[in-house]
Coordinates of C-alpha atoms in Angstrom, one line a residue:
M177 CA 140.3 68.5 99.3
A178 CA 137.3 66.6 98.0
T179 CA 134.6 64.8 99.9
G180 CA 132.1 62.4 98.5
K181 CA 129.7 59.5 99.2
I182 CA 130.4 56.0 98.0
N183 CA 127.6 54.8 95.8
V184 CA 126.1 52.0 97.8
S185 CA 122.7 50.5 97.8
V186 CA 122.9 49.2 101.4
D187 CA 122.4 52.2 103.8
N188 CA 125.4 51.4 105.8
I189 CA 127.4 48.4 104.8
F190 CA 130.2 48.8 107.3
P191 CA 128.4 47.4 110.4
L192 CA 127.2 44.5 108.1
I193 CA 130.8 43.8 107.1
K194 CA 131.9 43.7 110.7
K195 CA 128.9 41.7 112.0
F196 CA 128.8 39.2 109.2
L197 CA 132.5 38.4 109.1
Y198 CA 133.1 38.8 112.8
S199 CA 134.0 35.2 113.4
D200 CA 136.7 35.5 110.8
H201 CA 137.8 39.1 111.4
E202 CA 141.5 38.2 111.7
I203 CA 141.6 37.8 107.9
F204 CA 141.7 41.6 107.4
L205 CA 145.5 41.5 107.7
R206 CA 145.8 38.7 105.1
E207 CA 143.7 40.7 102.7
L208 CA 145.6 43.9 103.1
I209 CA 149.0 42.2 102.8
S210 CA 147.7 40.3 99.7
N211 CA 146.8 43.7 98.2
A212 CA 150.2 45.1 99.0
T213 CA 151.8 42.0 97.5
D214 CA 149.8 42.3 94.3
A215 CA 150.8 46.0 94.0
T216 CA 154.5 45.0 94.4
L217 CA 154.4 42.1 92.0
K218 CA 152.6 44.2 89.4
L219 CA 155.2 46.8 89.6
K220 CA 157.9 44.1 89.1
H221 CA 156.1 43.0 85.9
L222 CA 155.7 46.5 84.5
T223 CA 159.4 47.2 85.1
T224 CA 160.4 43.9 83.5
I225 CA 158.4 44.7 80.3
G226 CA 159.6 48.3 80.3
E227 CA 156.3 49.9 80.9
A228 CA 157.2 51.4 84.2
K229 CA 160.4 53.5 83.9
V230 CA 161.4 53.2 87.5
E231 CA 163.9 51.1 89.5
Y232 CA 162.2 48.1 91.0
G233 CA 164.9 47.6 93.7
H234 CA 164.3 45.3 96.6
P235 CA 160.8 46.3 97.9
I236 CA 159.4 45.0 101.2
I237 CA 156.1 45.2 102.9
E238 CA 156.1 46.6 106.4
V239 CA 153.6 46.1 109.2
K240 CA 153.9 48.6 112.2
A241 CA 151.8 48.7 115.3
D242 CA 151.3 52.0 117.2
K243 CA 149.8 50.8 120.5
E244 CA 149.5 54.2 122.1
G245 CA 147.9 55.8 119.0
K246 CA 145.8 52.7 118.5
K247 CA 146.9 52.5 114.9
L248 CA 148.1 49.7 112.6
H249 CA 150.1 50.6 109.5
I250 CA 150.6 48.4 106.4
I251 CA 153.2 49.9 104.0
D252 CA 154.3 48.7 100.6
Q253 CA 156.7 50.0 97.9
G254 CA 154.5 48.8 95.0
L255 CA 152.6 50.5 92.2
G256 CA 150.8 53.1 94.3
M257 CA 147.7 54.9 93.0
T258 CA 146.8 58.2 91.3
E259 CA 143.8 60.1 92.4
E260 CA 141.8 58.6 89.5
E261 CA 142.8 55.1 90.5
V262 CA 141.8 55.7 94.1
K263 CA 138.4 56.8 92.9
K264 CA 138.1 53.8 90.7
Y265 CA 139.6 51.0 92.8
I266 CA 138.6 52.1 96.3
N267 CA 135.4 54.0 95.9
E268 CA 133.9 51.9 93.1
V269 CA 135.5 48.5 92.4
A270 CA 136.7 47.4 95.9
F271 CA 133.5 48.6 97.5
S272 CA 131.2 47.0 95.0
G273 CA 133.1 43.8 95.4
A274 CA 132.5 43.9 99.2
E275 CA 128.8 44.7 98.6
E276 CA 128.4 41.9 96.0
F277 CA 130.0 39.5 98.4
L278 CA 127.6 40.4 101.2
N279 CA 124.5 40.3 99.0
K280 CA 125.4 36.9 97.7
Y281 CA 126.5 35.2 100.9
E282 CA 124.9 37.0 103.8
D283 CA 122.2 34.4 104.4
S284 CA 123.9 31.2 103.5
A285 CA 127.6 31.7 104.1
K286 CA 127.9 30.6 107.7
D287 CA 125.9 27.4 107.1
S288 CA 127.8 26.5 104.0
G289 CA 131.2 27.0 105.5
I290 CA 133.0 29.7 103.4
I291 CA 136.7 28.8 103.4
G292 CA 138.1 32.1 102.2
H293 CA 137.1 35.7 101.5
F294 CA 139.4 36.6 98.7
G295 CA 137.9 39.4 96.7
L296 CA 136.5 41.2 99.8
G297 CA 139.9 42.8 100.0
F298 CA 140.4 46.3 101.2
Y299 CA 137.1 46.8 103.0
S300 CA 137.7 43.9 105.3
A301 CA 139.7 46.6 107.2
F302 CA 136.5 47.9 108.6
M303 CA 136.0 44.7 110.6
V304 CA 138.6 45.9 113.0
A305 CA 138.9 49.7 112.4
H306 CA 136.5 52.6 113.0
K307 CA 138.5 54.7 110.5
V308 CA 140.8 53.8 107.6
E309 CA 143.3 56.1 105.8
I310 CA 145.2 55.5 102.6
I311 CA 148.3 57.5 101.7
T312 CA 149.5 56.5 98.3
K313 CA 151.8 57.7 95.6
S314 CA 151.8 56.2 92.1
Y315 CA 155.0 55.1 90.2
K316 CA 153.7 57.4 87.4
D317 CA 155.0 60.4 89.4
E318 CA 151.7 62.1 90.0
T319 CA 150.7 63.9 93.2
A320 CA 150.3 61.7 96.2
V321 CA 146.7 61.1 97.5
H322 CA 145.3 60.9 101.1
W323 CA 141.9 59.1 101.4
S324 CA 140.1 58.5 104.6
C325 CA 136.7 57.1 105.6
D326 CA 135.2 56.8 109.1
G327 CA 133.1 53.7 108.5
S328 CA 130.2 55.6 106.9
P329 CA 129.6 55.9 103.2
E330 CA 131.3 59.3 103.3
F331 CA 134.9 59.7 102.4
I332 CA 137.5 62.5 102.2
M333 CA 140.2 62.7 99.6
E334 CA 143.0 65.3 99.4
E335 CA 146.7 65.8 98.3
A336 CA 149.4 64.2 100.5
K337 CA 153.1 64.9 101.0
K338 CA 154.3 61.3 100.5
E339 CA 157.6 61.3 98.6
E340 CA 158.2 57.5 98.0
R341 CA 156.1 55.5 95.7
G342 CA 153.8 52.9 97.2
T343 CA 150.8 52.8 99.6
E344 CA 150.4 53.1 103.3
I345 CA 147.1 51.9 104.9
I346 CA 146.5 53.2 108.4
L347 CA 143.9 51.4 110.5
H348 CA 142.5 53.2 113.5
I349 CA 141.7 50.2 115.5
A350 CA 138.3 50.0 117.1
D351 CA 138.0 49.5 120.9
D352 CA 136.7 45.9 120.5
S353 CA 139.7 44.9 118.3
T354 CA 142.7 46.2 120.3
E355 CA 144.1 42.6 120.3
F356 CA 145.4 43.5 116.8
L357 CA 147.8 46.0 118.3
E358 CA 149.6 43.3 120.3
D359 CA 152.9 42.1 118.9
T360 CA 152.2 38.4 119.6
R361 CA 148.8 38.5 117.9
I362 CA 150.2 40.2 114.8
K363 CA 153.2 37.8 114.7
G364 CA 150.8 34.9 115.0
L365 CA 148.7 36.1 112.1
L366 CA 151.7 36.9 109.9
N367 CA 153.0 33.5 110.6
K368 CA 149.7 31.8 109.9
Y369 CA 148.7 33.6 106.7
N370 CA 151.8 35.2 105.2
K371 CA 154.6 32.8 106.1
F372 CA 155.4 32.1 102.4
M373 CA 154.3 35.4 100.7
P374 CA 156.4 36.2 97.6
V375 CA 157.5 39.6 98.9
P376 CA 159.5 40.1 102.1
I377 CA 157.4 41.2 105.1
K378 CA 159.0 43.2 107.8
F379 CA 157.7 43.4 111.4
G380 CA 160.0 45.3 113.7
T381 CA 163.7 44.6 114.0
K382 CA 166.0 42.0 115.5
T383 CA 169.5 42.0 116.8
E384 CA 172.1 40.3 114.7
T385 CA 175.5 39.2 116.0
L386 CA 178.4 40.3 113.8
P387 CA 181.9 38.6 113.5
K388 CA 184.4 39.9 116.0
P389 CA 187.0 42.3 114.5
E390 CA 190.5 41.1 114.0
G391 CA 192.6 41.4 117.2
A392 CA 189.6 41.3 119.5
K393 CA 190.1 39.5 122.8
E394 CA 188.3 36.2 123.5
D395 CA 186.2 37.7 126.3
D396 CA 185.3 40.8 124.2
P397 CA 181.5 40.8 123.4
A398 CA 180.7 40.3 119.7
P399 CA 179.4 43.4 118.0
T400 CA 175.7 43.5 117.1
K401 CA 173.4 45.5 114.8
E402 CA 169.7 46.0 114.4
V403 CA 168.3 44.5 111.2
D404 CA 164.9 44.2 109.6
N405 CA 162.9 41.3 111.1
I406 CA 161.6 39.6 107.9
I407 CA 159.0 37.1 109.1
N408 CA 158.4 35.2 105.8
N409 CA 160.2 32.9 103.4
P410 CA 159.4 34.5 99.9
N411 CA 160.8 31.5 98.0
P412 CA 159.4 28.3 99.6
A413 CA 160.4 24.9 98.2
W414 CA 157.1 24.3 96.3
T415 CA 157.7 27.4 94.1
K416 CA 161.0 25.9 92.8
Q417 CA 161.6 23.2 90.2
P418 CA 162.1 19.7 91.5
A419 CA 165.5 19.5 89.6
D420 CA 166.7 22.4 91.8
L421 CA 166.0 20.7 95.1
K422 CA 167.9 18.0 97.0
A423 CA 166.5 15.5 99.5
E424 CA 167.7 17.8 102.4
D425 CA 165.8 20.8 100.9
Y426 CA 162.5 18.8 101.1
K427 CA 163.3 17.7 104.7
S428 CA 164.2 21.3 105.7
F429 CA 160.9 22.6 104.2
Y430 CA 159.0 20.0 106.1
R431 CA 160.5 21.2 109.3
E432 CA 159.6 24.8 108.3
L433 CA 156.0 23.7 107.8
Y434 CA 155.7 21.6 110.9
P435 CA 158.3 22.9 113.5
M436 CA 156.8 20.7 116.2
Q437 CA 157.1 17.5 114.2
F438 CA 160.3 15.7 115.2
E439 CA 160.0 12.6 113.0
E440 CA 161.3 12.9 109.4
P441 CA 158.7 12.2 106.6
L442 CA 159.0 8.9 104.8
F443 CA 159.1 10.5 101.3
N444 CA 157.6 13.4 99.4
I445 CA 155.7 14.0 96.1
H446 CA 156.3 17.3 94.2
L447 CA 153.3 18.5 92.3
N448 CA 153.8 20.8 89.4
V449 CA 151.2 21.3 86.6
D450 CA 150.2 24.2 84.4
Y451 CA 147.6 22.6 82.2
P452 CA 144.6 22.3 82.2
F453 CA 144.9 24.1 85.5
N454 CA 147.7 25.6 87.6
L455 CA 148.8 23.8 90.7
T456 CA 152.1 23.4 92.6
G457 CA 152.8 21.9 95.9
I458 CA 154.7 19.2 97.9
L459 CA 153.0 16.4 99.7
Y460 CA 154.7 14.4 102.4
F461 CA 154.0 10.9 103.7
P462 CA 154.5 11.0 107.4
K463 CA 154.7 7.9 109.6
L464 CA 151.0 7.1 110.2
T465 CA 149.3 5.3 113.1
N466 CA 146.1 3.3 112.9
D467 CA 144.1 6.2 114.4
L468 CA 142.4 7.7 111.3
A469 CA 140.6 10.5 113.2
Q470 CA 143.7 12.2 114.5
Q471 CA 145.6 12.5 111.2
K472 CA 143.4 14.7 109.0
D473 CA 143.7 18.4 108.0
R474 CA 147.5 18.6 108.0
I475 CA 147.7 19.8 104.4
Q476 CA 147.9 23.5 104.0
L477 CA 146.1 25.2 101.1
Y478 CA 147.5 28.3 99.6
Q479 CA 146.4 30.7 96.8
N480 CA 149.4 32.3 95.2
Q481 CA 151.5 31.7 98.4
V482 CA 148.7 33.1 100.7
F483 CA 147.5 30.7 103.3
V484 CA 143.8 29.9 103.0
T485 CA 142.9 26.9 105.1
D486 CA 144.2 23.5 106.4
N487 CA 140.7 22.0 106.1
V488 CA 141.2 20.6 102.6
E489 CA 138.4 18.0 102.3
G490 CA 136.6 18.4 99.0
I491 CA 139.8 19.7 97.3
V492 CA 142.1 16.8 98.2
P493 CA 140.7 13.3 97.9
E494 CA 139.7 12.2 101.4
F495 CA 142.2 9.4 101.7
L496 CA 145.0 11.9 101.1
T497 CA 143.9 14.2 103.9
M498 CA 146.1 12.1 106.2
L499 CA 149.2 13.4 104.4
R500 CA 151.0 16.6 105.1
G501 CA 152.4 19.4 103.0
V502 CA 151.2 22.3 100.8
I503 CA 149.0 22.7 97.7
D504 CA 149.0 26.1 96.0
S505 CA 146.6 26.9 93.1
P506 CA 145.2 30.1 91.8
D507 CA 142.4 28.1 90.1
I508 CA 140.6 27.0 93.3
P509 CA 137.6 29.3 94.0
L510 CA 138.0 30.4 97.6
N511 CA 135.1 32.6 98.3
V512 CA 132.4 30.0 97.9
S513 CA 130.7 27.3 99.9
R514 CA 132.1 23.8 100.4
S515 CA 129.1 22.2 98.5
Y516 CA 129.8 24.5 95.5
L517 CA 133.5 23.7 95.8
Q518 CA 133.0 20.0 95.8
A519 CA 130.9 20.3 92.6
D520 CA 133.3 22.6 90.9
G521 CA 134.8 21.2 87.7
A522 CA 138.3 22.6 88.2
V523 CA 138.4 21.2 91.8
K524 CA 137.4 17.7 90.5
K525 CA 140.2 17.8 88.0
I526 CA 142.7 18.9 90.6
S527 CA 141.5 16.1 93.0
S528 CA 141.9 13.4 90.3
Y529 CA 145.3 14.8 89.2
I530 CA 146.6 14.6 92.8
T531 CA 145.3 11.1 93.1
R532 CA 147.0 10.0 89.9
K533 CA 150.3 11.7 90.9
V534 CA 150.3 10.0 94.3
A535 CA 149.6 6.6 92.7
D536 CA 152.4 7.1 90.1
K537 CA 154.9 8.1 92.8
L538 CA 154.0 5.1 95.0
N539 CA 154.3 2.8 91.9
S540 CA 157.7 4.2 91.0
L541 CA 159.0 3.8 94.6
F542 CA 157.7 0.2 94.6
K543 CA 159.4 -0.6 91.2
N544 CA 162.7 1.2 91.8
N545 CA 163.4 0.2 95.4
R546 CA 161.0 -2.6 96.5
E547 CA 163.1 -3.3 99.6
E548 CA 162.7 0.2 100.9
F549 CA 159.0 0.3 99.9
E550 CA 158.4 -2.9 101.9
A551 CA 160.3 -1.4 104.9
K552 CA 157.9 1.6 104.9
W553 CA 154.7 -0.4 104.2
N554 CA 153.4 -0.5 107.8
D555 CA 153.8 3.3 108.0
I556 CA 151.9 4.1 104.8
K557 CA 149.5 1.2 104.3
I558 CA 146.5 3.0 106.0
V559 CA 146.6 5.7 103.3
I560 CA 146.8 3.1 100.4
E561 CA 144.1 0.9 101.8
Y562 CA 141.8 3.9 102.4
G563 CA 142.5 5.1 98.8
M564 CA 141.7 1.7 97.4
L565 CA 138.4 1.7 99.2
S566 CA 137.4 5.3 98.3
E567 CA 138.8 6.0 94.8
E568 CA 138.2 3.5 92.0
K569 CA 141.0 4.9 89.8
F570 CA 143.4 4.7 92.7
F571 CA 142.3 1.1 93.4
E572 CA 143.2 0.1 89.8
K573 CA 146.7 1.5 90.1
A574 CA 147.3 0.4 93.7
D575 CA 146.4 -3.2 92.9
K576 CA 149.9 -3.4 91.3
F577 CA 151.8 -2.2 94.4
A578 CA 149.6 -2.8 97.4
L579 CA 151.3 -5.4 99.6
Y580 CA 150.0 -8.3 101.7
P581 CA 152.5 -9.3 104.4
T582 CA 152.7 -12.8 105.7
V583 CA 153.2 -13.8 109.3
D584 CA 156.7 -14.8 108.3
G585 CA 157.6 -11.3 107.1
T586 CA 157.3 -11.8 103.4
Y587 CA 155.6 -9.1 101.4
L588 CA 153.5 -10.1 98.4
T589 CA 151.5 -8.2 95.8
F590 CA 148.1 -9.7 95.2
E591 CA 149.2 -11.3 91.9
E592 CA 152.2 -12.9 93.7
L593 CA 150.0 -14.1 96.6
Q594 CA 147.5 -15.7 94.2
E595 CA 150.3 -17.5 92.3
K596 CA 151.9 -18.8 95.5
I597 CA 148.8 -20.2 97.2
K598 CA 146.5 -21.3 94.3
D599 CA 147.5 -24.9 94.3
N600 CA 147.3 -25.5 98.0
Q601 CA 144.5 -23.1 99.1
T602 CA 141.8 -23.7 96.5
D603 CA 138.8 -25.4 98.0
K604 CA 136.5 -28.1 96.5
D605 CA 134.3 -25.3 95.0
N606 CA 137.3 -23.9 93.1
K607 CA 137.4 -20.8 95.4
L608 CA 140.8 -19.4 96.5
V609 CA 140.7 -19.0 100.3
I610 CA 143.1 -16.4 101.6
L611 CA 143.9 -16.9 105.3
Y612 CA 144.9 -14.0 107.5
T613 CA 145.4 -13.1 111.1
S614 CA 144.8 -9.7 112.8
D615 CA 146.9 -10.5 115.8
I616 CA 149.8 -13.0 115.7
E617 CA 150.0 -13.4 119.5
A618 CA 146.2 -13.8 120.2
Q619 CA 145.7 -16.2 117.2
H620 CA 149.0 -18.0 117.5
S621 CA 147.6 -21.6 117.9
Y622 CA 145.3 -21.1 114.9
I623 CA 148.2 -19.8 112.8
E624 CA 150.3 -22.8 113.7
T625 CA 147.5 -25.2 112.7
A626 CA 147.2 -23.5 109.3
K627 CA 151.0 -23.6 108.8
S628 CA 151.1 -27.2 109.7
K629 CA 149.0 -27.9 106.6
G630 CA 151.4 -25.8 104.4
Y631 CA 149.0 -22.8 104.2
E632 CA 150.2 -19.2 103.9
V633 CA 148.8 -16.8 106.6
L634 CA 148.7 -13.1 106.0
L635 CA 149.1 -10.4 108.7
L636 CA 146.3 -7.9 108.0
D637 CA 145.8 -5.7 111.1
S638 CA 144.7 -2.2 110.0
P639 CA 141.4 -0.8 111.2
I640 CA 139.8 -0.7 107.7
I641 CA 141.0 -4.0 106.4
G642 CA 137.5 -5.6 106.8
H643 CA 136.1 -3.0 104.3
L644 CA 139.0 -3.6 101.9
M645 CA 138.6 -7.4 102.0
Q646 CA 135.0 -7.0 101.1
K647 CA 136.0 -4.7 98.2
L648 CA 138.6 -7.2 97.0
E649 CA 136.1 -10.1 97.2
G650 CA 133.7 -8.1 95.1
S651 CA 136.2 -7.1 92.5
K652 CA 138.1 -10.3 92.0
E653 CA 136.8 -13.7 90.9
N654 CA 136.5 -16.7 93.1
I655 CA 138.4 -15.5 96.2
S656 CA 137.4 -15.1 99.8
F657 CA 139.3 -14.0 102.9
A658 CA 139.0 -16.0 106.1
R659 CA 140.6 -15.2 109.5
V660 CA 142.4 -18.3 110.8
D661 CA 140.2 -18.5 113.9
A662 CA 136.9 -18.2 111.9
D663 CA 136.4 -22.0 111.8
H664 CA 138.4 -25.1 112.1
I665 CA 141.1 -25.1 109.4
D666 CA 139.5 -28.1 107.6
K667 CA 136.3 -26.2 107.3
L668 CA 137.9 -22.9 106.2
I669 CA 139.5 -24.7 103.2
Q670 CA 137.2 -27.7 102.5
K671 CA 138.7 -30.4 100.4
E672 CA 137.0 -33.4 98.9
D673 CA 138.6 -36.0 101.3
T674 CA 136.4 -35.4 104.4
Q675 CA 137.0 -37.3 107.6
I676 CA 134.6 -40.0 108.8
S677 CA 133.4 -39.7 112.4
K678 CA 134.2 -42.4 114.9
L679 CA 130.9 -41.7 116.6
S680 CA 127.5 -42.9 115.5
D681 CA 124.7 -40.4 115.0
E682 CA 123.1 -41.5 118.3
E683 CA 126.4 -40.9 120.2
K684 CA 126.8 -37.5 118.6
E685 CA 123.3 -36.5 119.8
T686 CA 124.1 -37.7 123.3
L687 CA 127.4 -35.8 123.3
K688 CA 125.8 -32.6 122.0
S689 CA 123.1 -32.6 124.6
E690 CA 125.6 -33.3 127.5
L691 CA 127.9 -30.4 126.2
E692 CA 125.0 -28.0 126.0
K693 CA 123.8 -29.0 129.5
V694 CA 127.2 -28.1 131.0
I695 CA 127.7 -24.9 128.9
G696 CA 124.2 -23.6 129.6
E697 CA 121.3 -22.6 127.5
K698 CA 122.1 -18.8 127.5
S699 CA 125.7 -19.4 126.4
S700 CA 127.1 -17.4 123.4
Y701 CA 128.6 -20.7 122.1
T702 CA 126.9 -22.8 119.4
V703 CA 128.1 -26.4 119.6
Q704 CA 129.2 -28.0 116.3
L705 CA 130.3 -31.6 116.0
E706 CA 132.9 -32.1 113.3
A707 CA 134.9 -35.2 112.2
M708 CA 138.6 -34.2 112.0
D709 CA 142.1 -35.6 112.4
S710 CA 142.4 -37.5 115.7
D711 CA 145.4 -35.3 116.6
A712 CA 143.5 -32.0 116.0
S713 CA 142.3 -30.0 119.0
P714 CA 139.4 -31.6 120.9
F715 CA 137.6 -28.2 121.4
T716 CA 138.2 -25.2 119.2
I717 CA 136.4 -21.8 119.5
T718 CA 135.8 -19.9 116.3
E719 CA 134.0 -16.6 115.6
P720 CA 132.0 -16.7 112.3
E721 CA 133.9 -14.7 109.7
F722 CA 130.8 -12.7 108.5
M723 CA 129.6 -11.7 112.0
R724 CA 133.1 -10.8 113.3
R725 CA 133.9 -8.8 110.1
M726 CA 130.6 -6.9 110.3
K727 CA 131.3 -6.1 114.0
E728 CA 134.8 -4.8 113.1
M729 CA 133.5 -2.8 110.2
Q730 CA 130.9 -1.2 112.4
Q731 CA 133.6 0.0 114.7
T732 CA 135.3 1.9 111.8
G733 CA 132.1 3.4 110.4
G734 CA 130.3 0.8 108.3
G735 CA 128.4 -2.4 108.6
G736 CA 125.3 -1.6 106.6
M737 CA 122.1 -2.7 108.2
F738 CA 123.9 -3.4 111.5
G739 CA 125.2 0.2 111.7
M740 CA 122.4 1.2 114.2
G741 CA 123.0 -1.4 117.0
Q742 CA 125.7 -3.3 118.7
M743 CA 126.6 -6.6 117.1
P744 CA 126.1 -9.6 119.5
E745 CA 129.0 -11.8 120.7
M746 CA 128.7 -15.1 118.9
Y747 CA 131.1 -18.0 118.8
N748 CA 131.1 -21.6 117.5
L749 CA 132.4 -24.4 119.7
I750 CA 133.9 -26.9 117.3
V751 CA 134.1 -30.4 118.9
N752 CA 136.3 -33.0 117.2
T753 CA 134.4 -36.2 117.3
N754 CA 137.5 -38.2 116.5
S755 CA 139.5 -36.8 119.4
A756 CA 140.4 -39.4 122.2
L757 CA 139.5 -36.8 124.9
V758 CA 136.0 -36.3 123.3
G759 CA 135.6 -40.0 123.3
E760 CA 136.6 -40.1 127.0
I761 CA 134.0 -37.4 127.8
L762 CA 131.3 -39.4 126.1
A763 CA 132.4 -42.7 127.9
T764 CA 132.7 -41.2 131.4
K765 CA 129.9 -42.4 133.6
T766 CA 130.4 -40.1 136.6
A767 CA 128.5 -36.8 136.0
K768 CA 130.9 -34.7 138.2
K769 CA 134.0 -36.0 136.3
K770 CA 132.3 -35.5 132.9
E771 CA 131.4 -31.9 133.9
R772 CA 135.0 -31.2 135.0
L773 CA 136.4 -32.6 131.7
I774 CA 134.0 -30.5 129.6
N775 CA 134.7 -27.3 131.6
Q776 CA 138.5 -27.9 131.5
S777 CA 138.4 -28.5 127.8
L778 CA 136.2 -25.5 127.1
D779 CA 138.4 -23.3 129.3
L780 CA 141.5 -24.5 127.4
A781 CA 139.8 -23.5 124.1
K782 CA 138.8 -20.1 125.6
L783 CA 142.4 -19.6 126.8
S784 CA 143.7 -20.3 123.3
K785 CA 141.2 -17.7 121.9
G786 CA 142.1 -15.1 124.5
L787 CA 138.5 -15.3 126.0
L788 CA 139.3 -16.6 129.4
K789 CA 139.3 -13.7 131.9
G790 CA 138.4 -12.6 135.4
K791 CA 136.5 -15.1 137.6
D792 CA 136.6 -17.9 135.0
L793 CA 140.4 -17.6 134.6
T794 CA 140.8 -17.8 138.4
E795 CA 138.7 -20.9 138.7
F796 CA 140.5 -22.5 135.8
I797 CA 143.9 -22.0 137.4
K798 CA 142.6 -23.4 140.7
R799 CA 141.0 -26.4 139.0
S800 CA 144.2 -27.1 137.0
Y801 CA 146.4 -27.1 140.1
E802 CA 144.0 -29.6 141.8
M803 CA 144.2 -31.9 138.7
V804 CA 148.1 -31.7 138.8
K805 CA 148.0 -32.8 142.5

């Protein structure tokens, strides 16, 4: 037997390990199983190249809980260690790694959001154990070794009687960590961190039903047997070649990743690159809603099949955090802060690779089966629009396949839209005006007015469309977007042949003052007199495009200088001076009748705009019935 003291500059590092990583203490199991996996896979490699003259067989990793003895065992059938290797890897390398980690991150780690503790390894066991034992036997057929440490820098090392190669770690669980002896807690951790580890992991046994023997009666119970309960899938879909997978395999893997998601994904993207970095994975486009906030952090990040986090901002471009799936890369540094991660060169390359791969996949779907792409557009548009806003390279690619649906259900690319409307919707200043609606029902009368002039109206209703329109207006020449209710249609697309008003300037002044008197000084309506077709609406309420767009952008996190306060409600009341009704209002001598005509006309305009509510709506209905009588 030998005793010794680990060479450590911190007087007692174990309480520091426990205290410092307490909020994350469950990761000890991930670390120990990762070590066991490494030892198993290294043995596989050595047997493959002929360096290890042993039979590799079908090794597993076993986790056993001894609730009465307050012990947790992690057993592998991997390389094992000789006495010299225990001295080197446990007393020196592993411990110095833990100490280095603490020295580097003790002060800053919690603030900077460390997303993984790989490299801390073996000594993370002391976060939950007051004593740790190692019983190990090397494949080199040397004497087995028993090492133990009670959480102080002192350790004991002696011979052991272990016959089979591999390593058993025994954790004597501390009183404040007995939750890690509960089956449900262990199962939960294994399922979270080790669900796709490349070596089978056993936790207990399960009963398996066997086929009935020949000649058995119908009511005879089927025979059963106890089998190992393997909790992981060592060969998940993302580790295979796309050529070896069918559509059903991808769907099946999606169900494995998200057992509580009952809707099928729309399509998937298989990532597989080995230069200039290593990365594999599968991303899925789920059906998306317009609620951006609820859809993030569904992608799971793995390092060599070990789960690390599902908070992938900084690694995956932000617009793709609404997707689901898996990314696995050994090249992502996981024991550093987020700010470091976001500045890391390898991570930036990975992020731009994923962006390009997603854009290429969308482009090929669009080209190869446009009909299907159009059918899925409403479910995927939010990701594409978000990507066009936030990633310039994605914007350039997406410009070829992003769609702009019309109110009649036709889907056009920007180029097709431009070609279709340029002759009819170019105004007197040679600017192409793209008309759109955000709500077909609420803006129906405005849409019909636009269509009566042969204009095309788009249906653009996602929460970030205001931001995207601004981006498009800035990146393309001589175009502007205008919602159909932003002004009278003749003002939205102004042509040279303007109408002449039937009213004189004096009559217009009189009319305006009478309208403002009835509407009231504190009204949110600005009266504008316009000469239009005599059959156009007498009163039309519009909301200035700029003000309304800024208000909408503010609601989705934008709006520049208006970001601090609430945008005011502002509307224009467009009065058609060539309308017969407007002429009648001007000609009416009775003040009471004039007021009733103005109020009725204003309420009809409000009704068309969806602004007539509550008391005003009740009074309008009452007044209308009286007029019918």
